[in-house]
Amino acid sequence: MKKHLAIYGKGGIGKSSTASNVAAAMGEKGIKVMLIGCDPKSDSSITLLGGRRIPTIMDTLRKKGKIEESEVVFEGFNGVVCAEVGGPEPGVGCAGRGIIVAVQALQKVSRAMKASDVIIYDVPGDIVCGGFAVPITKGMVREAYIITSGEYMPLYAANNICRGLKTLNTPLSGVICNEREAEREREIVERFASALGVPMLAYIPRDKVVQECERAGKSVIEGSPRSAMADIYRRLAMRMLTEKDKKVPEALEDEDLRKLTQ
Ligand code: ADP
Ligand code: SF4
Ligand code: MG
């Protein structure tokens, strides 16, 4: 099994916490997982590495002109292999271009990448320029997942990501709701997913255990393995591994999206 997927969503919506927990849950099952953080924040894998920030590929390339696997790829909790693309030079570089350069450099040197059963790209979705679509356009990613809450802005970003997926003829495998305690949240996100023609794969409640574990530099799977939240992430991981209902999404008209949240 080789699964190359991207998790998209608005900044701060919960991509990295979800991606790292899902990766840890897959690792627990003996699956070889690699998590590639494509957000200039470069904190995707921090909770898999005891709170440690790893050198980013872009920083290393800027300093040395090349990378070696041992400099930018690190094994974290449950054997999850982690790498961070890193950010462009502020005010000058293009983050999207950075993703192309970094992932191509990684592909050349990384044995772990070749050996992985699942590669998860954690990609911001605030700006849906060609740059952030790179993992898709370069054929690195074969399916996408979108995280949103029931609030208008994350849904707006999610809908825009769907427009990008449609243009690139890339399937969406499902929508994940990360609760923000918006009114009628579950219903709104379920209706959004159903309008796109894909399942809502999980409803992740807002729970302080996520941030408590994050402060301890851990995923929930590591820091609170017997919690209800850990089981929610485990179930989501299994659904992601078995989901078959992917579909190139048809984005909603802006007016219909607005009506959904009213
Ligand atoms: P993103 O990667 O999309 O920018 P993060 O995963 O970093 O977002 O999440 C932003 C913040 O929200 C983090 O501090 C994270 O711990 C917190 N968070 C995410 N999901 C939950 C949740 N279900 N319950 C509580 N806090 C959460
Ligand atoms: Fe690059 Fe997109 Fe940023 Fe433009 S908006 S600089 S293409 S990442
Ligand atoms: Mg993140």
mmCIF file of C-alpha atoms and ligand atoms in Angstrom:
data_model
loop_
_atom_site.group_PDB
_atom_site.id
_atom_site.type_symbol
_atom_site.label_atom_id
_atom_site.label_comp_id
_atom_site.label_asym_id
_atom_site.label_seq_id
_atom_site.Cartn_x
_atom_site.Cartn_y
_atom_site.Cartn_z
ATOM 1 C CA MET A 1 0.000 0.000 0.000
ATOM 2 C CA LYS A 2 1.262 3.458 -0.917
ATOM 3 C CA LYS A 3 -0.855 6.379 0.081
ATOM 4 C CA HIS A 4 0.210 9.931 -0.664
ATOM 5 C CA LEU A 5 -2.198 12.443 0.760
ATOM 6 C CA ALA A 6 -2.445 16.125 1.600
ATOM 7 C CA ILE A 7 -4.297 17.659 4.500
ATOM 8 C CA TYR A 8 -5.448 21.151 3.597
ATOM 9 C CA GLY A 9 -7.227 23.783 5.656
ATOM 10 C CA LYS A 10 -7.131 27.334 6.867
ATOM 11 C CA GLY A 11 -4.277 28.358 9.186
ATOM 12 C CA GLY A 12 -4.949 27.550 12.842
ATOM 13 C CA ILE A 13 -7.840 25.187 12.063
ATOM 14 C CA GLY A 14 -6.054 22.102 13.402
ATOM 15 C CA LYS A 15 -4.181 20.604 10.431
ATOM 16 C CA SER A 16 -0.952 19.891 12.283
ATOM 17 C CA SER A 17 -2.543 18.562 15.444
ATOM 18 C CA THR A 18 -4.795 16.299 13.381
ATOM 19 C CA ALA A 19 -2.019 15.234 10.977
ATOM 20 C CA SER A 20 0.405 14.403 13.773
ATOM 21 C CA ASN A 21 -2.174 12.466 15.785
ATOM 22 C CA VAL A 22 -3.345 10.538 12.752
ATOM 23 C CA ALA A 23 0.282 9.785 11.841
ATOM 24 C CA ALA A 24 0.974 8.590 15.404
ATOM 25 C CA ALA A 25 -2.130 6.383 15.287
ATOM 26 C CA MET A 26 -1.035 4.842 11.984
ATOM 27 C CA GLY A 27 2.460 4.326 13.388
ATOM 28 C CA GLU A 28 0.929 2.486 16.331
ATOM 29 C CA LYS A 29 -0.473 -0.049 13.830
ATOM 30 C CA GLY A 30 2.988 -0.656 12.389
ATOM 31 C CA ILE A 31 2.372 1.430 9.267
ATOM 32 C CA LYS A 32 5.389 3.346 7.979
ATOM 33 C CA VAL A 33 4.341 6.980 7.915
ATOM 34 C CA MET A 34 6.144 10.120 6.858
ATOM 35 C CA LEU A 35 4.794 13.551 7.790
ATOM 36 C CA ILE A 36 5.987 16.453 5.650
ATOM 37 C CA GLY A 37 5.118 19.870 7.040
ATOM 38 C CA CYS A 38 4.635 22.333 4.159
ATOM 39 C CA ASP A 39 3.554 25.251 6.328
ATOM 40 C CA PRO A 40 6.150 28.008 6.757
ATOM 41 C CA LYS A 41 5.301 27.788 10.503
ATOM 42 C CA SER A 42 7.252 24.485 10.395
ATOM 43 C CA ASP A 43 5.566 23.021 13.445
ATOM 44 C CA SER A 44 3.741 20.051 11.929
ATOM 45 C CA SER A 45 5.861 17.427 13.573
ATOM 46 C CA ILE A 46 6.751 19.183 16.810
ATOM 47 C CA THR A 47 4.461 16.987 18.952
ATOM 48 C CA LEU A 48 5.959 13.832 17.469
ATOM 49 C CA LEU A 49 9.446 14.948 18.463
ATOM 50 C CA GLY A 50 9.032 15.815 22.126
ATOM 51 C CA GLY A 51 8.458 19.503 21.396
ATOM 52 C CA ARG A 52 11.697 19.833 19.457
ATOM 53 C CA ARG A 53 11.868 21.927 16.298
ATOM 54 C CA ILE A 54 13.872 20.271 13.554
ATOM 55 C CA PRO A 55 16.047 22.056 10.989
ATOM 56 C CA THR A 56 13.947 22.845 7.946
ATOM 57 C CA ILE A 57 14.826 21.809 4.415
ATOM 58 C CA MET A 58 14.726 25.405 3.139
ATOM 59 C CA ASP A 59 17.026 26.689 5.912
ATOM 60 C CA THR A 60 19.464 23.861 5.297
ATOM 61 C CA LEU A 61 19.406 24.435 1.537
ATOM 62 C CA ARG A 62 20.007 28.151 2.061
ATOM 63 C CA LYS A 63 22.954 27.475 4.343
ATOM 64 C CA LYS A 64 24.619 24.617 2.486
ATOM 65 C CA GLY A 65 23.129 24.519 -1.005
ATOM 66 C CA LYS A 66 22.229 20.843 -0.497
ATOM 67 C CA ILE A 67 20.717 18.518 2.074
ATOM 68 C CA GLU A 68 21.456 15.109 3.493
ATOM 69 C CA GLU A 69 18.706 12.954 4.870
ATOM 70 C CA SER A 70 20.191 12.883 8.363
ATOM 71 C CA GLU A 71 20.068 16.697 8.531
ATOM 72 C CA VAL A 72 16.381 17.144 7.801
ATOM 73 C CA VAL A 73 14.554 13.853 8.386
ATOM 74 C CA PHE A 74 13.947 12.706 11.959
ATOM 75 C CA GLU A 75 12.181 9.715 13.406
ATOM 76 C CA GLY A 76 9.547 10.601 15.960
ATOM 77 C CA PHE A 77 6.978 8.882 18.142
ATOM 78 C CA ASN A 78 5.754 5.455 16.940
ATOM 79 C CA GLY A 79 8.353 5.516 14.162
ATOM 80 C CA VAL A 80 6.723 8.412 12.273
ATOM 81 C CA VAL A 81 9.345 10.009 10.060
ATOM 82 C CA CYS A 82 9.192 13.808 10.050
ATOM 83 C CA ALA A 83 10.453 16.586 7.780
ATOM 84 C CA GLU A 84 9.639 20.294 7.585
ATOM 85 C CA VAL A 85 9.857 22.303 4.360
ATOM 86 C CA GLY A 86 10.253 25.587 6.224
ATOM 87 C CA GLY A 87 9.556 29.114 5.144
ATOM 88 C CA PRO A 88 10.832 31.380 2.391
ATOM 89 C CA GLU A 89 12.966 34.390 3.139
ATOM 90 C CA PRO A 90 10.367 36.814 4.544
ATOM 91 C CA GLY A 91 9.304 39.471 2.084
ATOM 92 C CA VAL A 92 11.294 37.936 -0.757
ATOM 93 C CA GLY A 93 10.761 34.233 -1.335
ATOM 94 C CA CYS A 94 7.711 32.309 -2.475
ATOM 95 C CA ALA A 95 6.483 29.672 -0.025
ATOM 96 C CA GLY A 96 4.970 27.607 -2.812
ATOM 97 C CA ARG A 97 8.211 27.597 -4.795
ATOM 98 C CA GLY A 98 9.915 26.529 -1.559
ATOM 99 C CA ILE A 99 7.663 23.485 -1.381
ATOM 100 C CA ILE A 100 8.686 22.367 -4.895
ATOM 101 C CA VAL A 101 12.385 22.877 -4.259
ATOM 102 C CA ALA A 102 12.288 21.257 -0.824
ATOM 103 C CA VAL A 103 10.246 18.191 -1.709
ATOM 104 C CA GLN A 104 12.252 17.540 -4.875
ATOM 105 C CA ALA A 105 15.473 17.780 -2.859
ATOM 106 C CA LEU A 106 13.987 15.427 -0.264
ATOM 107 C CA GLN A 107 12.931 12.899 -2.907
ATOM 108 C CA LYS A 108 16.518 12.730 -4.114
ATOM 109 C CA VAL A 109 18.075 11.931 -0.749
ATOM 110 C CA SER A 110 15.424 10.322 1.421
ATOM 111 C CA ARG A 111 15.315 6.559 1.761
ATOM 112 C CA ALA A 112 12.633 6.935 4.433
ATOM 113 C CA MET A 113 10.415 8.665 1.923
ATOM 114 C CA LYS A 114 10.741 5.771 -0.520
ATOM 115 C CA ALA A 115 10.110 3.248 2.240
ATOM 116 C CA SER A 116 6.976 4.936 3.601
ATOM 117 C CA ASP A 117 3.546 3.335 3.171
ATOM 118 C CA VAL A 118 1.817 6.638 3.828
ATOM 119 C CA ILE A 119 3.094 10.153 3.165
ATOM 120 C CA ILE A 120 1.095 12.967 4.714
ATOM 121 C CA TYR A 121 1.652 16.519 3.456
ATOM 122 C CA ASP A 122 0.387 19.162 5.881
ATOM 123 C CA VAL A 123 -0.396 22.161 3.655
ATOM 124 C CA PRO A 124 -1.847 25.582 4.487
ATOM 125 C CA GLY A 125 -4.949 26.559 2.572
ATOM 126 C CA ASP A 126 -5.379 30.259 3.272
ATOM 127 C CA ILE A 127 -3.893 31.214 -0.060
ATOM 128 C CA VAL A 128 -4.850 28.907 -2.857
ATOM 129 C CA CYS A 129 -2.186 30.040 -5.280
ATOM 130 C CA GLY A 130 -0.446 27.601 -7.590
ATOM 131 C CA GLY A 131 2.386 27.506 -5.064
ATOM 132 C CA PHE A 132 0.421 25.697 -2.411
ATOM 133 C CA ALA A 133 -1.066 23.341 -4.989
ATOM 134 C CA VAL A 134 2.439 22.135 -5.771
ATOM 135 C CA PRO A 135 2.286 18.788 -3.988
ATOM 136 C CA ILE A 136 -0.650 18.045 -6.281
ATOM 137 C CA THR A 137 0.647 19.492 -9.542
ATOM 138 C CA LYS A 138 3.938 17.672 -9.156
ATOM 139 C CA GLY A 139 2.115 14.377 -8.708
ATOM 140 C CA MET A 140 3.332 13.992 -5.134
ATOM 141 C CA VAL A 141 -0.209 13.801 -3.808
ATOM 142 C CA ARG A 142 -3.008 11.595 -5.092
ATOM 143 C CA GLU A 143 -5.795 12.576 -2.745
ATOM 144 C CA ALA A 144 -6.700 15.424 -0.443
ATOM 145 C CA TYR A 145 -8.482 15.836 2.864
ATOM 146 C CA ILE A 146 -9.847 19.131 4.120
ATOM 147 C CA ILE A 147 -10.187 20.216 7.721
ATOM 148 C CA THR A 148 -12.705 22.848 8.629
ATOM 149 C CA SER A 149 -14.940 23.973 11.442
ATOM 150 C CA GLY A 150 -18.506 25.211 11.052
ATOM 151 C CA GLU A 151 -17.372 28.853 10.953
ATOM 152 C CA TYR A 152 -17.583 30.831 7.740
ATOM 153 C CA MET A 153 -13.871 31.623 7.186
ATOM 154 C CA PRO A 154 -12.509 28.060 7.418
ATOM 155 C CA LEU A 155 -15.422 26.884 5.260
ATOM 156 C CA TYR A 156 -14.631 29.621 2.756
ATOM 157 C CA ALA A 157 -10.990 28.464 2.638
ATOM 158 C CA ALA A 158 -12.123 24.825 2.356
ATOM 159 C CA ASN A 159 -14.428 25.677 -0.532
ATOM 160 C CA ASN A 160 -11.636 27.543 -2.321
ATOM 161 C CA ILE A 161 -9.340 24.540 -1.881
ATOM 162 C CA CYS A 162 -12.056 22.483 -3.606
ATOM 163 C CA ARG A 163 -11.946 24.886 -6.563
ATOM 164 C CA GLY A 164 -8.204 24.234 -6.776
ATOM 165 C CA LEU A 165 -8.718 20.463 -6.566
ATOM 166 C CA LYS A 166 -11.296 20.610 -9.343
ATOM 167 C CA THR A 167 -8.951 22.617 -11.587
ATOM 168 C CA LEU A 168 -6.227 20.054 -10.964
ATOM 169 C CA ASN A 169 -8.612 17.105 -11.299
ATOM 170 C CA THR A 170 -7.578 15.791 -7.887
ATOM 171 C CA PRO A 171 -9.963 13.835 -5.697
ATOM 172 C CA LEU A 172 -11.075 14.846 -2.253
ATOM 173 C CA SER A 173 -11.404 11.884 0.093
ATOM 174 C CA GLY A 174 -13.341 13.579 2.822
ATOM 175 C CA VAL A 175 -13.927 16.514 5.100
ATOM 176 C CA ILE A 176 -12.860 16.513 8.733
ATOM 177 C CA CYS A 177 -14.663 18.755 11.190
ATOM 178 C CA ASN A 178 -12.497 20.170 13.959
ATOM 179 C CA GLU A 179 -14.927 21.683 16.411
ATOM 180 C CA ARG A 180 -14.800 25.377 17.231
ATOM 181 C CA GLU A 181 -18.049 25.378 19.133
ATOM 182 C CA ALA A 182 -19.888 27.202 16.385
ATOM 183 C CA GLU A 183 -23.651 26.859 16.428
ATOM 184 C CA ARG A 184 -25.027 23.811 14.519
ATOM 185 C CA GLU A 185 -21.430 22.961 13.675
ATOM 186 C CA ARG A 186 -21.843 19.262 12.969
ATOM 187 C CA GLU A 187 -24.870 19.853 10.758
ATOM 188 C CA ILE A 188 -23.144 22.652 8.809
ATOM 189 C CA VAL A 189 -20.016 20.641 8.076
ATOM 190 C CA GLU A 190 -22.049 17.515 7.249
ATOM 191 C CA ARG A 191 -24.098 19.516 4.763
ATOM 192 C CA PHE A 192 -20.945 21.057 3.301
ATOM 193 C CA ALA A 193 -19.361 17.608 2.820
ATOM 194 C CA SER A 194 -22.539 16.222 1.348
ATOM 195 C CA ALA A 195 -22.797 19.166 -1.096
ATOM 196 C CA LEU A 196 -19.270 18.296 -2.223
ATOM 197 C CA GLY A 197 -20.264 14.639 -2.562
ATOM 198 C CA VAL A 198 -17.779 13.284 -0.011
ATOM 199 C CA PRO A 199 -18.160 11.924 3.540
ATOM 200 C CA MET A 200 -17.470 13.842 6.734
ATOM 201 C CA LEU A 201 -14.846 11.439 8.049
ATOM 202 C CA ALA A 202 -14.680 12.642 11.633
ATOM 203 C CA TYR A 203 -16.108 15.135 14.022
ATOM 204 C CA ILE A 204 -13.244 16.044 16.344
ATOM 205 C CA PRO A 205 -14.519 17.736 19.479
ATOM 206 C CA ARG A 206 -12.724 20.643 21.047
ATOM 207 C CA ASP A 207 -10.907 19.156 24.048
ATOM 208 C CA LYS A 208 -8.242 20.695 26.255
ATOM 209 C CA VAL A 209 -6.270 17.445 26.204
ATOM 210 C CA VAL A 210 -5.002 18.434 22.715
ATOM 211 C CA GLN A 211 -3.351 21.579 24.032
ATOM 212 C CA GLU A 212 -2.173 19.949 27.268
ATOM 213 C CA CYS A 213 -0.373 17.283 25.264
ATOM 214 C CA GLU A 214 0.931 19.916 22.837
ATOM 215 C CA ARG A 215 2.449 21.852 25.761
ATOM 216 C CA ALA A 216 4.176 18.643 26.858
ATOM 217 C CA GLY A 217 5.531 18.243 23.298
ATOM 218 C CA LYS A 218 3.353 15.208 22.645
ATOM 219 C CA SER A 219 0.569 14.014 20.413
ATOM 220 C CA VAL A 220 -2.605 12.889 22.193
ATOM 221 C CA ILE A 221 -1.811 9.315 21.143
ATOM 222 C CA GLU A 222 1.412 9.556 23.155
ATOM 223 C CA GLY A 223 0.412 11.871 25.996
ATOM 224 C CA SER A 224 -3.066 10.558 26.689
ATOM 225 C CA PRO A 225 -3.347 7.224 24.899
ATOM 226 C CA ARG A 226 -6.433 6.061 26.772
ATOM 227 C CA SER A 227 -8.437 9.247 26.288
ATOM 228 C CA ALA A 228 -11.573 9.474 24.168
ATOM 229 C CA MET A 229 -9.704 11.939 21.930
ATOM 230 C CA ALA A 230 -6.974 9.411 21.219
ATOM 231 C CA ASP A 231 -9.649 6.967 20.047
ATOM 232 C CA ILE A 232 -11.206 9.619 17.821
ATOM 233 C CA TYR A 233 -7.855 10.176 16.103
ATOM 234 C CA ARG A 234 -7.332 6.405 15.831
ATOM 235 C CA ARG A 235 -10.725 5.940 14.178
ATOM 236 C CA LEU A 236 -10.010 8.795 11.776
ATOM 237 C CA ALA A 237 -6.650 7.248 10.877
ATOM 238 C CA MET A 238 -8.328 3.925 10.078
ATOM 239 C CA ARG A 239 -11.005 5.634 7.988
ATOM 240 C CA MET A 240 -8.334 7.486 6.053
ATOM 241 C CA LEU A 241 -6.632 4.181 5.324
ATOM 242 C CA THR A 242 -9.795 2.490 4.120
ATOM 243 C CA GLU A 243 -11.862 5.317 2.620
ATOM 244 C CA LYS A 244 -12.965 4.596 -0.927
ATOM 245 C CA ASP A 245 -15.453 7.384 -1.643
ATOM 246 C CA LYS A 246 -13.090 9.954 -3.057
ATOM 247 C CA LYS A 247 -14.355 12.356 -5.650
ATOM 248 C CA VAL A 248 -13.131 15.417 -7.539
ATOM 249 C CA PRO A 249 -15.184 18.031 -5.675
ATOM 250 C CA GLU A 250 -17.563 20.553 -7.178
ATOM 251 C CA ALA A 251 -17.158 23.683 -5.043
ATOM 252 C CA LEU A 252 -20.232 25.526 -3.801
ATOM 253 C CA GLU A 253 -21.228 28.932 -5.144
ATOM 254 C CA ASP A 254 -20.280 31.668 -2.617
ATOM 255 C CA GLU A 255 -23.950 32.463 -2.051
ATOM 256 C CA ASP A 256 -24.772 28.811 -1.239
ATOM 257 C CA LEU A 257 -21.833 28.627 1.126
ATOM 258 C CA ARG A 258 -23.017 31.715 2.947
ATOM 259 C CA LYS A 259 -26.539 30.293 3.258
ATOM 260 C CA LEU A 260 -25.096 27.134 4.793
ATOM 261 C CA THR A 261 -23.773 29.036 7.796
ATOM 262 C CA GLN A 262 -26.776 31.328 8.291
HETATM 263 P P1 ADP B 1 -2.896 24.453 11.888
HETATM 264 O O1 ADP B 1 -1.853 23.425 11.697
HETATM 265 O O2 ADP B 1 -4.099 24.237 11.001
HETATM 266 O O3 ADP B 1 -2.382 25.864 11.763
HETATM 267 P P2 ADP B 1 -2.866 23.544 14.643
HETATM 268 O O4 ADP B 1 -3.009 22.077 14.466
HETATM 269 O O5 ADP B 1 -1.519 24.070 14.944
HETATM 270 O O6 ADP B 1 -3.473 24.326 13.373
HETATM 271 O O7 ADP B 1 -3.924 23.981 15.751
HETATM 272 C C1 ADP B 1 -4.011 25.304 16.239
HETATM 273 C C2 ADP B 1 -4.201 25.249 17.749
HETATM 274 O O8 ADP B 1 -5.464 24.666 18.059
HETATM 275 C C3 ADP B 1 -3.153 24.398 18.452
HETATM 276 O O9 ADP B 1 -2.747 25.034 19.640
HETATM 277 C C4 ADP B 1 -3.876 23.091 18.736
HETATM 278 O O10 ADP B 1 -3.408 22.450 19.894
HETATM 279 C C5 ADP B 1 -5.300 23.557 18.938
HETATM 280 N N1 ADP B 1 -6.276 22.518 18.581
HETATM 281 C C6 ADP B 1 -6.398 21.899 17.392
HETATM 282 N N2 ADP B 1 -7.422 21.005 17.416
HETATM 283 C C7 ADP B 1 -7.939 21.057 18.671
HETATM 284 C C8 ADP B 1 -9.026 20.375 19.344
HETATM 285 N N3 ADP B 1 -9.775 19.483 18.711
HETATM 286 N N4 ADP B 1 -9.262 20.677 20.639
HETATM 287 C C9 ADP B 1 -8.516 21.607 21.275
HETATM 288 N N5 ADP B 1 -7.501 22.292 20.716
HETATM 289 C C10 ADP B 1 -7.213 22.021 19.424
HETATM 290 FE FE1 SF4 B 2 4.299 32.085 -3.916
HETATM 291 FE FE2 SF4 B 2 1.681 31.746 -3.690
HETATM 292 FE FE3 SF4 B 2 2.993 33.320 -2.008
HETATM 293 FE FE4 SF4 B 2 2.641 34.046 -4.549
HETATM 294 S S1 SF4 B 2 1.046 33.779 -3.036
HETATM 295 S S2 SF4 B 2 4.539 34.242 -3.342
HETATM 296 S S3 SF4 B 2 2.811 32.077 -5.596
HETATM 297 S S4 SF4 B 2 3.243 31.133 -2.219
HETATM 298 MG MG MG B 3 0.134 23.711 11.179
#
